[in-house]
XYZ file of C-alpha atoms in Angstrom:
222
model
C -13.476 -35.128 -4.442
C -11.897 -32.343 -6.750
C -10.993 -29.133 -5.224
C -13.218 -26.041 -6.113
C -11.425 -23.426 -8.297
C -12.323 -20.016 -8.721
C -11.800 -18.519 -12.269
C -8.962 -16.207 -10.923
C -7.302 -18.759 -8.526
C -3.557 -19.142 -9.535
C -2.169 -22.322 -10.728
C -0.872 -24.527 -7.824
C 2.787 -24.219 -9.080
C 2.530 -20.554 -8.679
C 1.158 -20.606 -5.012
C 3.749 -19.979 -2.451
C 6.373 -18.340 -5.040
C 7.114 -14.558 -4.740
C 5.537 -12.224 -7.386
C 5.974 -11.949 -10.116
C 6.192 -15.699 -10.476
C 3.649 -16.305 -7.802
C 0.330 -14.563 -7.335
C 0.131 -10.895 -6.611
C 0.523 -9.896 -2.967
C -3.307 -8.861 -2.781
C -4.384 -12.100 -4.256
C -6.884 -13.843 -1.729
C -5.252 -16.922 -2.166
C -3.268 -15.949 0.996
C -6.454 -16.215 2.937
C -7.282 -19.775 1.536
C -3.643 -20.798 2.479
C -4.002 -19.371 5.944
C -7.403 -21.022 6.444
C -6.024 -24.298 5.353
C -3.082 -24.095 7.873
C -5.403 -23.280 10.652
C -7.546 -26.203 9.824
C -4.535 -28.572 10.249
C -3.777 -27.388 13.773
C -4.157 -29.698 16.683
C -4.270 -28.576 20.375
C -3.128 -31.687 22.357
C -0.727 -30.571 24.935
C 1.999 -32.642 23.109
C 1.756 -30.552 19.971
C 0.189 -27.330 21.099
C 3.726 -25.707 20.925
C 3.845 -26.602 17.359
C 0.544 -25.241 16.504
C 1.423 -21.947 18.105
C 4.302 -21.671 16.123
C 2.311 -22.383 13.036
C -0.029 -19.561 14.153
C 2.890 -17.055 14.276
C 4.307 -18.110 10.996
C 1.076 -17.737 9.101
C 0.160 -14.537 10.427
C 3.872 -13.401 9.693
C 3.271 -14.364 6.328
C 0.016 -12.216 5.852
C 1.981 -9.333 7.459
C 4.606 -9.587 5.171
C 2.504 -9.592 2.215
C 0.832 -6.546 3.221
C 4.204 -4.670 4.137
C 5.624 -5.742 0.840
C 2.461 -4.754 -1.179
C 2.772 -0.966 0.561
C 6.430 -1.116 -0.253
C 5.811 -1.667 -3.844
C 3.193 0.878 -4.312
C 5.440 3.419 -2.405
C 8.241 2.915 -4.931
C 6.098 3.385 -7.941
C 4.272 6.190 -6.383
C 7.633 7.983 -5.386
C 8.892 7.534 -8.971
C 5.691 8.765 -10.658
C 5.554 11.828 -8.067
C 9.156 12.823 -8.821
C 8.611 12.886 -12.390
C 5.339 14.898 -12.185
C 7.076 17.235 -9.780
C 10.020 17.695 -11.964
C 8.257 18.194 -15.198
C 6.010 20.658 -13.487
C 9.021 22.719 -12.219
C 10.435 22.662 -15.717
C 7.271 23.862 -17.417
C 6.815 26.704 -14.639
C 10.206 27.823 -14.933
C 9.935 27.959 -18.547
C 6.593 29.782 -18.341
C 8.087 32.444 -16.066
C 11.105 32.937 -18.387
C 9.299 33.456 -21.369
C 8.132 37.059 -20.737
C 11.559 37.874 -19.177
C 13.301 36.615 -22.673
C 10.666 38.211 -24.809
C 11.857 41.820 -24.727
C 15.679 40.535 -25.112
C 14.964 38.783 -28.654
C 15.481 41.088 -31.683
C 12.437 39.735 -33.503
C 10.448 37.360 -31.594
C 7.301 35.307 -32.970
C 4.161 37.166 -32.495
C 2.905 34.058 -30.563
C 6.035 33.832 -28.378
C 4.297 35.065 -25.128
C 1.488 32.348 -25.514
C 4.125 29.751 -25.235
C 4.793 31.026 -21.486
C 0.968 30.694 -20.878
C 1.066 27.223 -22.163
C 3.818 26.222 -20.264
C 2.289 27.423 -16.857
C -0.784 25.713 -17.806
C 1.089 22.614 -18.396
C 2.839 22.846 -14.975
C -0.571 23.228 -13.470
C -2.015 20.222 -15.261
C 1.198 18.298 -14.105
C 0.500 19.058 -10.473
C -3.212 17.908 -10.816
C -1.855 14.700 -12.611
C 0.348 14.149 -9.589
C -2.582 14.126 -7.306
C -5.129 12.352 -9.648
C -2.695 9.342 -10.559
C -1.161 8.800 -7.258
C 2.131 10.424 -7.117
C 3.333 12.379 -4.310
C 0.447 12.304 -1.751
C 0.137 8.483 -2.504
C 3.718 8.088 -1.790
C 3.426 9.615 1.569
C 0.192 7.574 2.293
C 1.813 4.348 1.380
C 5.024 5.064 3.250
C 3.192 6.142 6.431
C 0.964 2.854 6.057
C 4.003 0.609 5.734
C 5.850 2.069 8.568
C 2.717 1.836 10.808
C 2.382 -1.984 9.577
C 5.874 -2.834 10.457
C 5.635 -1.223 14.052
C 2.254 -3.163 14.449
C 4.149 -6.423 13.410
C 7.333 -5.733 15.267
C 5.245 -5.052 18.516
C 3.251 -8.188 18.204
C 6.299 -10.295 17.579
C 7.851 -9.149 20.706
C 4.865 -9.402 22.825
C 4.252 -12.867 21.289
C 7.915 -13.984 22.561
C 6.854 -12.602 26.066
C 3.676 -14.755 26.159
C 5.555 -17.822 24.597
C 8.040 -17.794 27.479
C 5.377 -17.924 29.933
C 3.826 -20.711 28.137
C 7.104 -22.442 27.972
C 7.522 -22.106 31.559
C 4.074 -23.470 32.434
C 2.383 -25.032 29.173
C -1.303 -24.976 30.164
C -4.440 -24.175 28.203
C -4.981 -20.637 29.463
C -1.414 -19.626 28.499
C -2.235 -20.920 24.840
C -5.469 -18.974 24.955
C -3.708 -15.699 25.894
C -1.190 -16.424 22.773
C -4.329 -16.766 20.677
C -6.055 -13.800 21.933
C -2.959 -11.641 21.233
C -3.009 -13.079 17.604
C -6.493 -11.906 17.280
C -5.701 -8.406 18.468
C -2.817 -8.385 15.947
C -5.102 -9.037 13.176
C -7.710 -6.357 14.099
C -4.774 -3.760 14.471
C -3.188 -4.966 11.042
C -6.485 -4.493 9.115
C -7.296 -1.426 11.103
C -4.211 0.241 9.594
C -5.102 -0.970 6.076
C -8.729 0.524 6.574
C -7.373 3.864 7.669
C -5.284 4.025 4.478
C -8.255 3.129 2.430
C -10.403 5.635 4.002
C -7.583 8.487 3.479
C -7.435 7.327 -0.274
C -11.255 7.893 -0.529
C -10.772 11.381 1.051
C -8.084 12.149 -1.262
C -10.166 11.353 -4.164
C -12.987 13.260 -3.100
C -10.784 16.409 -2.456
C -9.324 16.168 -6.000
C -12.730 15.838 -7.468
C -13.922 18.961 -5.368
C -11.023 20.858 -6.616
C -11.470 20.031 -10.292
C -15.205 20.924 -10.016
C -14.086 24.438 -8.276
C -11.587 25.054 -11.198
C -14.123 24.103 -13.847
C -16.621 26.639 -12.303
C -13.963 29.370 -12.174
C -13.505 29.080 -15.901
C -14.980 32.267 -17.727
C -17.971 31.633 -19.780
C -17.570 31.908 -23.671
């Protein structure tokens, strides 16, 4: 029987390779691989230890993918925010200096002061763009989420080792169940942090929309 393939499923030779050769970090092929690994697990007492190791490794792959995703987004947002802020400072400074320089010039153009207003308006537009296009605020949000995910994974890894030591001392079914229950709580915590970041992103978009609407209403009528 041939394997069903979605139209966006990456080619087999790319699966398992790091991006950009392999699939993107957020590609749902990760979930398919995770499910396939779980389906291959066996829980006989002689091989249960190996199955537990597989569970930990597969969860680690999922966690690392999310951490790498937010790290990549953080780097791009940081670079973008720095450019927006730098250009806004440059335009704003130019706008402030124009009326200061104007009296010094012997024969300034009649429209010279207008360039100052344009520069200040450009600085404001750049600050708005910094918010709209995921600059400084997004960088802070992605950084916070990355650090939270790292904390969740590190805590899970240490607690897993504690439970695994108890399992090795007494390899019984209830000890394996405790490890699996800890894995479930780890998945909940991992996705909880991701959901929190998405909710914060939605709030930011709504705030930007409301601010733009207020600015539009504040404009004088023609």
